[in-house]
XYZ file of C-alpha atoms in Angstrom:
537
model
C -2.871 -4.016 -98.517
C -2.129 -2.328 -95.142
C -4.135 0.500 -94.982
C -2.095 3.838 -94.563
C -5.014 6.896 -94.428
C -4.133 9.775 -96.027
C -0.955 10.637 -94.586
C 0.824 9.863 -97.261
C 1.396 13.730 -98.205
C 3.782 13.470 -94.625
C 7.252 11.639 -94.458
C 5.492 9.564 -91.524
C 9.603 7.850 -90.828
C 11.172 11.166 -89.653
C 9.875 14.302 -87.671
C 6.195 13.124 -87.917
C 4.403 14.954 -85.113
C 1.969 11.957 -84.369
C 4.548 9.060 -84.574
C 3.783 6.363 -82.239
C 5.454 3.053 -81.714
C 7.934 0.839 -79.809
C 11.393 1.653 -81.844
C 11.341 5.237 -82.258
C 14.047 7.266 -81.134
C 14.647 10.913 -80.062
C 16.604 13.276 -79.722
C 17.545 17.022 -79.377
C 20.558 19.237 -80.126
C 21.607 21.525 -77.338
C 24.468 24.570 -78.092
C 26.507 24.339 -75.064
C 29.592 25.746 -75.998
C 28.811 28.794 -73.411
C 27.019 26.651 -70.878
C 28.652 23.127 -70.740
C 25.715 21.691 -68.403
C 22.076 21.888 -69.016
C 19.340 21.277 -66.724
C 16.055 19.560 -67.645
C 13.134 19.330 -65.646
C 9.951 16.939 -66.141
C 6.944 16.693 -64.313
C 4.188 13.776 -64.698
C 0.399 14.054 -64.589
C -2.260 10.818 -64.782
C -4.650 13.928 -65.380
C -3.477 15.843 -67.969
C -0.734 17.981 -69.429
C -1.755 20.886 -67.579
C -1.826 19.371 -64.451
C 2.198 18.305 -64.758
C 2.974 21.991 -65.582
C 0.874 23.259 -62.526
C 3.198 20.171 -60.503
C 6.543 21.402 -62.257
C 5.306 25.128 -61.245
C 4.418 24.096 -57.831
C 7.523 21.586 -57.317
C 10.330 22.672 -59.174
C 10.161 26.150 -60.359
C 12.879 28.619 -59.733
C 14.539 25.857 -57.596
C 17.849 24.533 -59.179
C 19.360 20.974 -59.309
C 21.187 21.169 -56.093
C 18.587 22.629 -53.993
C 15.624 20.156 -54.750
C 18.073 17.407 -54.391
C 19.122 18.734 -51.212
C 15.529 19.086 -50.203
C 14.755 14.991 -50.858
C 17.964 14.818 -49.069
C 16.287 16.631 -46.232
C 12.998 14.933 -46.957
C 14.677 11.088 -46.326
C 16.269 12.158 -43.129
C 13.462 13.236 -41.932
C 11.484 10.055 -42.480
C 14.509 8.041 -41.358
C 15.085 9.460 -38.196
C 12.151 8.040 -36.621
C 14.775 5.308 -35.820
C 17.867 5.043 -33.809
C 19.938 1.861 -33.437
C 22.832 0.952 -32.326
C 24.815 -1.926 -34.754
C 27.193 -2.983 -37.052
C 27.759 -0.298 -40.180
C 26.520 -3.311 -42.540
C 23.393 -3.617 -39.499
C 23.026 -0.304 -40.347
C 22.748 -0.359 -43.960
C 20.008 -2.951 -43.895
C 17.782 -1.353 -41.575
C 17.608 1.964 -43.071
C 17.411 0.778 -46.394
C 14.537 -1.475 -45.658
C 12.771 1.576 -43.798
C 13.838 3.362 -47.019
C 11.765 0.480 -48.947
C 8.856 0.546 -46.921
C 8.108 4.020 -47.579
C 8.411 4.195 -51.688
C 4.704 2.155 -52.099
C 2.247 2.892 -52.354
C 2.945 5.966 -53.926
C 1.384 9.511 -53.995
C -1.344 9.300 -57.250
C -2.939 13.016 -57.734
C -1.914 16.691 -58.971
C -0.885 19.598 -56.295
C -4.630 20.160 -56.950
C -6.149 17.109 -55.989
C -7.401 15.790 -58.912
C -6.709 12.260 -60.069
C -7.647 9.559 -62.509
C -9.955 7.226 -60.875
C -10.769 3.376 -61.440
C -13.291 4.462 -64.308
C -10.555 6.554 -65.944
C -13.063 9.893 -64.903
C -10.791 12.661 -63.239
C -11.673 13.156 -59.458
C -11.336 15.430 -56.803
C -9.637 13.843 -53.719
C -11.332 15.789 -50.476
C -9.849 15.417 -47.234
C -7.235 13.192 -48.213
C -4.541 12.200 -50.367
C -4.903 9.833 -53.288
C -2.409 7.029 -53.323
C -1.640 3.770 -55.941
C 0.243 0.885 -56.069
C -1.142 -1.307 -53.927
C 0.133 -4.820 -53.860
C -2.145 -6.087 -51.822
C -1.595 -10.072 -51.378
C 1.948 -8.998 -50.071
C 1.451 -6.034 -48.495
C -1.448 -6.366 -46.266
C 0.448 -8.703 -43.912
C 3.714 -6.324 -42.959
C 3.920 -3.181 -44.890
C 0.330 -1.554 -43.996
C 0.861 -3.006 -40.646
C 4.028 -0.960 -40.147
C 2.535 2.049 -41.677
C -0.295 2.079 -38.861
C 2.648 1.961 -36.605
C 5.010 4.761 -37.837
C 3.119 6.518 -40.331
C -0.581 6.041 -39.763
C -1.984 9.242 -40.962
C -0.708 8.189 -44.832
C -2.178 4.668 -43.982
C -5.700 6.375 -43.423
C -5.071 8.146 -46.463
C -4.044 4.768 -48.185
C -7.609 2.925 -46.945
C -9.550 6.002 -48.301
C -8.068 5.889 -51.336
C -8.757 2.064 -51.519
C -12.699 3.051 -50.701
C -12.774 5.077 -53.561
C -11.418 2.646 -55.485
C -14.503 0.351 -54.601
C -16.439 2.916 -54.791
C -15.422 4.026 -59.309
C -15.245 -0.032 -59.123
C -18.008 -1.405 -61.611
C -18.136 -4.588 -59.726
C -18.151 -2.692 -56.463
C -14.664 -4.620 -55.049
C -11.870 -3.303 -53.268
C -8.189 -3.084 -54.915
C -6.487 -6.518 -55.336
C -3.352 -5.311 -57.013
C -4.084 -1.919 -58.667
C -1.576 0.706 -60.050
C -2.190 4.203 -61.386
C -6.179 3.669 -62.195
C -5.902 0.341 -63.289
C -7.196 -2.920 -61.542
C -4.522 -5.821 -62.575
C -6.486 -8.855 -60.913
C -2.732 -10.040 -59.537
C -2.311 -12.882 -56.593
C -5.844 -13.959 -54.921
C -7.830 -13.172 -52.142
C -9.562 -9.959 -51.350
C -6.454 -8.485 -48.831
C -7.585 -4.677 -49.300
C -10.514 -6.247 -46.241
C -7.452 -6.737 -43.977
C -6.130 -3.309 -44.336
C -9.348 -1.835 -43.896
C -9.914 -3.516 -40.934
C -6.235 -3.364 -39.331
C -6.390 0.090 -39.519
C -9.849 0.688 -37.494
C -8.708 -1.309 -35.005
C -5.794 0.229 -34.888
C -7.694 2.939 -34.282
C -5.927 4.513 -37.543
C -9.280 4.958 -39.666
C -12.999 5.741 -37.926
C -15.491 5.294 -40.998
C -16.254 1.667 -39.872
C -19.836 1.814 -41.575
C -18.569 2.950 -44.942
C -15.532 0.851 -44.544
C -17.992 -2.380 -43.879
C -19.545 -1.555 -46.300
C -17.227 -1.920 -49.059
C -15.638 -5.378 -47.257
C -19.331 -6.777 -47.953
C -19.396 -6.016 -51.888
C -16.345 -7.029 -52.211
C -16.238 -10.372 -50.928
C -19.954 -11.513 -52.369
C -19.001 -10.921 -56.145
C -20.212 -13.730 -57.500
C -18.230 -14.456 -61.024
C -14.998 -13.145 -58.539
C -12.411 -16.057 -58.672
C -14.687 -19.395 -56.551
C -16.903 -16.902 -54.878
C -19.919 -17.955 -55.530
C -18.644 -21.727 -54.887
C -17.193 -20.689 -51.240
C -20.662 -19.161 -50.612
C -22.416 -22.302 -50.890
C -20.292 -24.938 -50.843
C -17.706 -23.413 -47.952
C -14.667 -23.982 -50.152
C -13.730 -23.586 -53.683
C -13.331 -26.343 -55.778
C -10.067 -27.741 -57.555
C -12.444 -28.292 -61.081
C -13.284 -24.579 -60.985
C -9.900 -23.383 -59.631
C -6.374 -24.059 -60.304
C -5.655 -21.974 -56.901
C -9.028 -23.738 -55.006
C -6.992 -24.604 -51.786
C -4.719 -21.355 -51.022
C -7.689 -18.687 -52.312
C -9.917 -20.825 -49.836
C -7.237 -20.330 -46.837
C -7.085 -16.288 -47.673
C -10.743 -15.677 -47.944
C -11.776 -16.966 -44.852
C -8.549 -15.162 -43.408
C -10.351 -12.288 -45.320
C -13.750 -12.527 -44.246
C -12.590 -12.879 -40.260
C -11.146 -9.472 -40.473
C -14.867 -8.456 -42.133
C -16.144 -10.293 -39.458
C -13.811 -8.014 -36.626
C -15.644 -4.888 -38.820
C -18.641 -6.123 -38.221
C -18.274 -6.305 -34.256
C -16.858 -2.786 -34.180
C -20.088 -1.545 -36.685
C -22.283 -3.249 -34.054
C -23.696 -5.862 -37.016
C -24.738 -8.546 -35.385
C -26.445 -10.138 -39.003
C -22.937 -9.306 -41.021
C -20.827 -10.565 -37.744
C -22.263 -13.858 -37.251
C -22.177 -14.719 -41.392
C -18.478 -13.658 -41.705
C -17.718 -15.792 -38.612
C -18.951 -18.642 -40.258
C -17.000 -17.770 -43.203
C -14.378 -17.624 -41.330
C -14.279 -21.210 -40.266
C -14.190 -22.141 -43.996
C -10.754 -22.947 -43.960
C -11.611 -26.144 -42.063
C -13.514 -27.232 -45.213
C -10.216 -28.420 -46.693
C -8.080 -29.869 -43.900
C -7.540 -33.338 -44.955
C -7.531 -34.845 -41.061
C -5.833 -38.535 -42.369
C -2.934 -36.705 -43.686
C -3.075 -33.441 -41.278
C -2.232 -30.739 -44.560
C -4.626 -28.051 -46.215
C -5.880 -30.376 -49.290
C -7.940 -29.224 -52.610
C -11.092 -31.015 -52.955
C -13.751 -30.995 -55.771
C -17.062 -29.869 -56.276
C -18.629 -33.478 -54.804
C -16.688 -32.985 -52.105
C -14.301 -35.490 -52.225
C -10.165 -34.720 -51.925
C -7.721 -34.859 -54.909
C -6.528 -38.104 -55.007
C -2.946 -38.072 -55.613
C -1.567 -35.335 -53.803
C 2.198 -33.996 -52.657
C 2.461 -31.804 -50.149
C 5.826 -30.569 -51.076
C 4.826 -29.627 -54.660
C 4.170 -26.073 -55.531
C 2.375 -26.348 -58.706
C -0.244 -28.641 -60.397
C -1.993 -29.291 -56.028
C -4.754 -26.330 -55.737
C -1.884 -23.954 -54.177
C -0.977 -20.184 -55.379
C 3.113 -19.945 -55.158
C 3.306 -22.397 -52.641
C 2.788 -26.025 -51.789
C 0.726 -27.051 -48.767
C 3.615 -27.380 -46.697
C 4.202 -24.020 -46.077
C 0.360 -22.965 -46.943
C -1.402 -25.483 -44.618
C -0.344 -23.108 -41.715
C -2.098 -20.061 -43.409
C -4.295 -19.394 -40.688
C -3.331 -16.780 -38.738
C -7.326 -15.793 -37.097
C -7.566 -19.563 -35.574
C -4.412 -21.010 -34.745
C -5.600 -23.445 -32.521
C -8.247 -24.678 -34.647
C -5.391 -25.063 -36.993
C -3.069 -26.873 -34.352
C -6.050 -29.207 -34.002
C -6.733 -30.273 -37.712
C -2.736 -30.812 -38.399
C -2.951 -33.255 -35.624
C -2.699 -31.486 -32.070
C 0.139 -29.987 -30.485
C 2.610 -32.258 -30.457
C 2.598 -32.760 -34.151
C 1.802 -29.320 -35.312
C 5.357 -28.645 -33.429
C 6.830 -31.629 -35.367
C 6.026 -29.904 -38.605
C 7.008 -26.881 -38.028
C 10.833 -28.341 -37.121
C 10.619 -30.380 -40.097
C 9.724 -27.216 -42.790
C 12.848 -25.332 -41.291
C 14.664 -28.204 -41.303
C 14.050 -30.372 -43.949
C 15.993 -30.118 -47.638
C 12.982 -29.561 -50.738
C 14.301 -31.121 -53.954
C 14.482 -28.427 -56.481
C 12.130 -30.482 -58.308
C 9.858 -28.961 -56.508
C 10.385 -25.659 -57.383
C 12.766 -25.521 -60.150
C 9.857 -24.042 -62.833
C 8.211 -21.400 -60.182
C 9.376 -18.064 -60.981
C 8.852 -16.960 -57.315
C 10.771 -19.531 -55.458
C 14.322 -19.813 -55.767
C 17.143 -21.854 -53.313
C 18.146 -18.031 -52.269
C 14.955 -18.027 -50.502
C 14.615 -21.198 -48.550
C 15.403 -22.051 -45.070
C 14.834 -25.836 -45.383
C 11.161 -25.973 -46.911
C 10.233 -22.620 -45.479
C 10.049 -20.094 -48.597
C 10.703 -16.963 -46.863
C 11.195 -15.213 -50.522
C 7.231 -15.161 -50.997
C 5.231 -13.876 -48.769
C 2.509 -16.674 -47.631
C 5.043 -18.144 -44.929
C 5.935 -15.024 -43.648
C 3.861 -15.494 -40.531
C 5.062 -18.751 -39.743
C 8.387 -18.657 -37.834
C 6.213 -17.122 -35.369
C 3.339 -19.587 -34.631
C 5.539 -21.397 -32.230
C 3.971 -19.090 -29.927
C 0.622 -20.323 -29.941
C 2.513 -24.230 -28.517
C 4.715 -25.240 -25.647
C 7.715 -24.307 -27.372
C 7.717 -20.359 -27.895
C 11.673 -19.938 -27.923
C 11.509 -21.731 -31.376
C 10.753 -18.570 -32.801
C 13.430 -16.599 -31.397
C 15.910 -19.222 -32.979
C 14.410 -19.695 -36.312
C 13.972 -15.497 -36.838
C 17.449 -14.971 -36.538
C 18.881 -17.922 -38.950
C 16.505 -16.031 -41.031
C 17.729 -12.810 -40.953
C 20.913 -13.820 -41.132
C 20.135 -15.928 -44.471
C 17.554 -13.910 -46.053
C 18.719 -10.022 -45.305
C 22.417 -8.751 -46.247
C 24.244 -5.403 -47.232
C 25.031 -6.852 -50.497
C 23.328 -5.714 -54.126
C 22.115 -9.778 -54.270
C 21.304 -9.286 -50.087
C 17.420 -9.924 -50.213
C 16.323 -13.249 -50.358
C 13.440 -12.602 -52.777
C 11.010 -10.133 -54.517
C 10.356 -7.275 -51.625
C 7.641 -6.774 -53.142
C 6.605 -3.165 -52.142
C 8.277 -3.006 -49.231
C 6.619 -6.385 -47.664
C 9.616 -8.208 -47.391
C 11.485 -5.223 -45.820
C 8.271 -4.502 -43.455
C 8.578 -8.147 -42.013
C 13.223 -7.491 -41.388
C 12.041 -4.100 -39.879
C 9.095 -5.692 -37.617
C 11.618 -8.857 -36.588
C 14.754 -6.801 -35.627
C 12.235 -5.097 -33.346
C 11.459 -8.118 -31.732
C 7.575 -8.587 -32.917
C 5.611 -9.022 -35.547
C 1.482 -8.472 -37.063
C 0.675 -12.561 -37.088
C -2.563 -11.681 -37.735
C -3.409 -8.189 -39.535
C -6.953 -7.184 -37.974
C -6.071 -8.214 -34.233
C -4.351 -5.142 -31.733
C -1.680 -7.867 -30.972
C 1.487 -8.406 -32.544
C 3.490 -11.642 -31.723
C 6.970 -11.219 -29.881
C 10.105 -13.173 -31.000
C 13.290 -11.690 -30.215
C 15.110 -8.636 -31.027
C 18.027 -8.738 -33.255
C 20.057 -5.370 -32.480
C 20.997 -4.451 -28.652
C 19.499 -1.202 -29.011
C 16.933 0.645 -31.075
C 14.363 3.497 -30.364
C 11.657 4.608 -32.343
C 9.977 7.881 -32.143
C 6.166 7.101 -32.451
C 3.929 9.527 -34.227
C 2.055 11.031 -31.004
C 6.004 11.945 -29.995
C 6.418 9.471 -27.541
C 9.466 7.004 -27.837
C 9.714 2.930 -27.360
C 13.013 1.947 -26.395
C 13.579 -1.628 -27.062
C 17.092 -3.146 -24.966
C 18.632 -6.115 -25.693
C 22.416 -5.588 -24.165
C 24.613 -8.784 -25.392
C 22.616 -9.807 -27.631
C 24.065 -12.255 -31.041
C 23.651 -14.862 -32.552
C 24.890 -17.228 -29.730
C 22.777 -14.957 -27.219
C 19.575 -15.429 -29.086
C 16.954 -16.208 -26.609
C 14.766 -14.222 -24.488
C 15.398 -15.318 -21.120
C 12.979 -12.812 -19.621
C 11.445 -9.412 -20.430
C 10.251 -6.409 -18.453
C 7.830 -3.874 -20.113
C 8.448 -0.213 -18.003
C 10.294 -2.015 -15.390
C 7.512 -4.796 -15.014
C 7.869 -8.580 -15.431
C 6.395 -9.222 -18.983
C 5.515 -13.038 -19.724
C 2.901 -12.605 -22.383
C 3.458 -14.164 -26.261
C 2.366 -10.387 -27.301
C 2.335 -6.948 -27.251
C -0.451 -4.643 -27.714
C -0.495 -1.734 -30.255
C -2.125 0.422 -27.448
C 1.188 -0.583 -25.333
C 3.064 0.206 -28.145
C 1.782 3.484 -28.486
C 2.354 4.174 -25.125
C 5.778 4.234 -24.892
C 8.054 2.975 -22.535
C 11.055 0.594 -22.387
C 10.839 -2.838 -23.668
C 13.993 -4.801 -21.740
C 15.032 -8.014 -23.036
C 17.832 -10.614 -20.937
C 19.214 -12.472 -23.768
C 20.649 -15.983 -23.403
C 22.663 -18.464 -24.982
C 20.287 -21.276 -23.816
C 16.163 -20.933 -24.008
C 14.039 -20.132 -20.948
C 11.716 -23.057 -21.693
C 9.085 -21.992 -18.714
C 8.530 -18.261 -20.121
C 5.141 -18.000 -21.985
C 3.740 -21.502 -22.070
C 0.540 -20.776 -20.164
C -3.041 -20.279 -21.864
C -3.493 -16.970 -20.794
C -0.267 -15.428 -22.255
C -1.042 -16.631 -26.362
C -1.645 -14.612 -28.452
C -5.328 -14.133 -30.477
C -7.339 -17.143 -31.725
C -10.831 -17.002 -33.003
C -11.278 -20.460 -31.206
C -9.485 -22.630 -28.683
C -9.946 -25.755 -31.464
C -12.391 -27.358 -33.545
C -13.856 -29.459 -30.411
């Protein structure tokens, strides 16, 4: 007999003060003969009830509909204006609505007081900073937190000491990997909080290095944490323990490089030199007879029957090793080496943008749709996103400037179906934002971002020490994709990169589009971009 207490003195079906459950409906009766319109404000609080009157007070009170409407009004102008381009009205539309969608998460997660509800569900007092949630990290540490070092790094420092914290009320003493409004979700792999941290101290965005270090180490030596005790000893994780073994191998040595760049800047010789090791993990599972990223088991050997092309079922996370294989944005020319040199590392990258993937392939993977394809590149999830631009790193940089703009041409319209995939807290709208500038974070952790071309003739951006970059790109289109050549402040400019320090600088960035490629332009060694190493050999 289901057991009902002793409420049964209450009707508990109608006006029952402690109802709970998922089918109940309310409602109120208002008189509004006199007054046909009736205004109703609500304020939230993770802490308490108090604390969302004290935000209402402090907010909303006294202020009517129309004037705190204007005020976000006000409020979005504001934080769009640090752009000015020059376009096509539908160009317009999709640049300031992805800047709009880059600045929604992470979101703002305490009272007007400072007090919040931590990790361990305990109410804390956020000192010196504001508390922030939402943090979707296997997307978002590649673009979005990039981008918010750029234009908005004081919320980005903010954003890293709220992840500290985080580690910090953590009782396994790890960093965010997808956490929301005091809750740790375990979503996606890897430990990606360790890039953010370390992007923005060499940014120069956040200065506790020591205390940042510190939480980058406990994080990425939990043991029972997804393989982590097998990629300690073994330098990979296994396929028999792991159903992601391959791609969470590929992100945690991404992962532990950027501890590794920590480590340097902490002056840790003893932490440096283990998470450079680490780092070279990823060539643990580089299958050199085939030249792809393959899963092998604990006695070392490969998975024997193996497709490249599939994205489920072959050791990969949302992904097949196609597109994975090239996740190695710390070592790309270790990486050229082990997918067979040069000349055939340049042969698969043509072939993913080119080729056709049978929907076979995909047809059962939530994340990857036809929408978001450009041959067997799946721009719609994020582990590719780098990709387009690792033609730098080979003898054929102008690659990139063709393949960005098929894909944003393909992937981001002003239409309510224009994304081509999840944006997934403002990731996918980080990486438009970053391209139509011309540029992009390859590799979070490094001062360098990776130049491709830009996509609008003229836009300016007002950087947070006042100072403006101009970036020119008269004629440019489709047709006139290609950077013929490019002068930084007047000044020949061959390099596959640009600096954040330049960036910050200011200055004029001057782009001579072409219709054909300038096939000379940044082909020799000392104008690529980053690598931890110039190959395996």
């Amino acid at each position: 007999v289901l057991y009902n207490g002793f409420w049964r003195r209450f009707k508990l079906e109608k006006n029952f003060p402690e109802i709970t459950g998922r089918k109940i409906v309310a409602y109120f009766n208002f008189e509004t003969a006199k007054d046909p319109e009736l205004v109703v404000k609500v304020a939230l609080s993770a802490v308490s009830t108090e604390g969302a009157v004290k935000n209402l007070r402090a907010e909303a009170s006294g202020k009517s509909f129309e004037q705190l409407a204007e005020a976000a009004r006000t409020d979005w102008n504001n934080e769009l204006d640090h752009f000015e381009i020059e376009g096509t009205p539908d160009q317009k539309a999709m640049f300031y609505t992805s800047l709009y969608h880059t600045m929604i998460n992470p979101s703002v997660y305490m009272d007007v007081d400072g007090s919040y509800r931590g990790l361990d569900h305990n109410i804390h007092q956020a000192k010196g900073f504001t508390n922030y949630t939402i943090f979707s990290l296997w997307d978002t540490y590649r673009a979005e937190h990039p981008f918010l070092n750029l234009v908005k790094p004081e919320r980005n420092a903010d954003m890293v000491e709220s992840m500290i914290k985080h580690e910090q009320q953590s009782v396994h003493g790890m960093l965010p990997i997808w956490s929301l409004m005091g809750n740790e979700n375990w979503c996606m792999s890897g430990y990606h909080a360790v890039s953010v941290l370390a992007d923005a101290i060499t940014k120069g965005v956040f200065s506790n290095v020591d205390e940042a270090l510190s939480a980058m180490v406990s994080t990425s030596t939990v043991p029972y944490y997804e393989g982590v005790a097998d990629y300690m000893k073994l330098g990979y994780i296994p396929l028999d323990k792991s159903g992601t073994a391959a791609s969470s191998t590929l992100e945690y040595a991404y992962d532990d490089w950027t501890i590794y760049q920590t480590a340097l800047k902490a002056g840790n010789k003893e932490i440096a030199d283990t998470y450079r090791k680490r780092a070279l993990n990823y060539r643990n599972i580089y299958d050199a007879s085939i030249g792809f990223a393959r899963p092998r088991y604990s006695d070392g050997t490969f998975k024997k029957e193996f497709d490249v092309l599939q994205t489920y079922g072959e050791g990969f996370i949302e992904g097949n090793s196609w597109n994975f294989s090239f996740h190695v944005p710390h070592d790309v020319f270790g990486m050229i080496d082990l997918m067979g040199g040069e000349k055939t590392f340049v042969q698969k990258l043509d072939e993913l943008f080119s080729m056709h993937l049978p929907e076979k392939y995909y047809e059962h993977n939530e994340d990857i749709t036809e929408e978001c394809l450009v041959g067997g590149y799946i721009h719609g999830n994020e582990p590719s996103h780098h990709v387009p631009y690792l033609y730098a790193w080979t003898s054929q940089p102008w690659k990139t400037q063709y393949w960005l703009r098929e894909i944003l041409n393909k992937m981001y319209k002003n239409d309510i179906n224009g994304l081509g995939g999840n944006d997934d807290c403002g990731q996918m709208s980080a990486w438009y934002l970053f391209s139509v500038m011309g540029f992009y974070p390859v590799c979070p952790g490094t001062d360098q971002y990776v130049l491709g071309a830009p996509y609008l003739p003229y836009l300016k951006l007002t950087l947070p020490n006042g100072k403006t970059l101009e970036i020119k790109a008269p004629g440019v289109s489709d047709k006139k994709r290609y950077v013929q050549s490019l002068k930084l402040n007047g000044e020949s400019y061959d390099k596959m990169y640009i600096t954040h320090e330049d960036i910050l600088k200011g200055g004029v960035l001057e782009f001579k589009m072409s219709a054909s490629p300038n096939k000379r332009r940044g082909v020799s060694v000392q104008d690529k971009p980053y690598s931890l190493t110039n190959g395996i050999n």
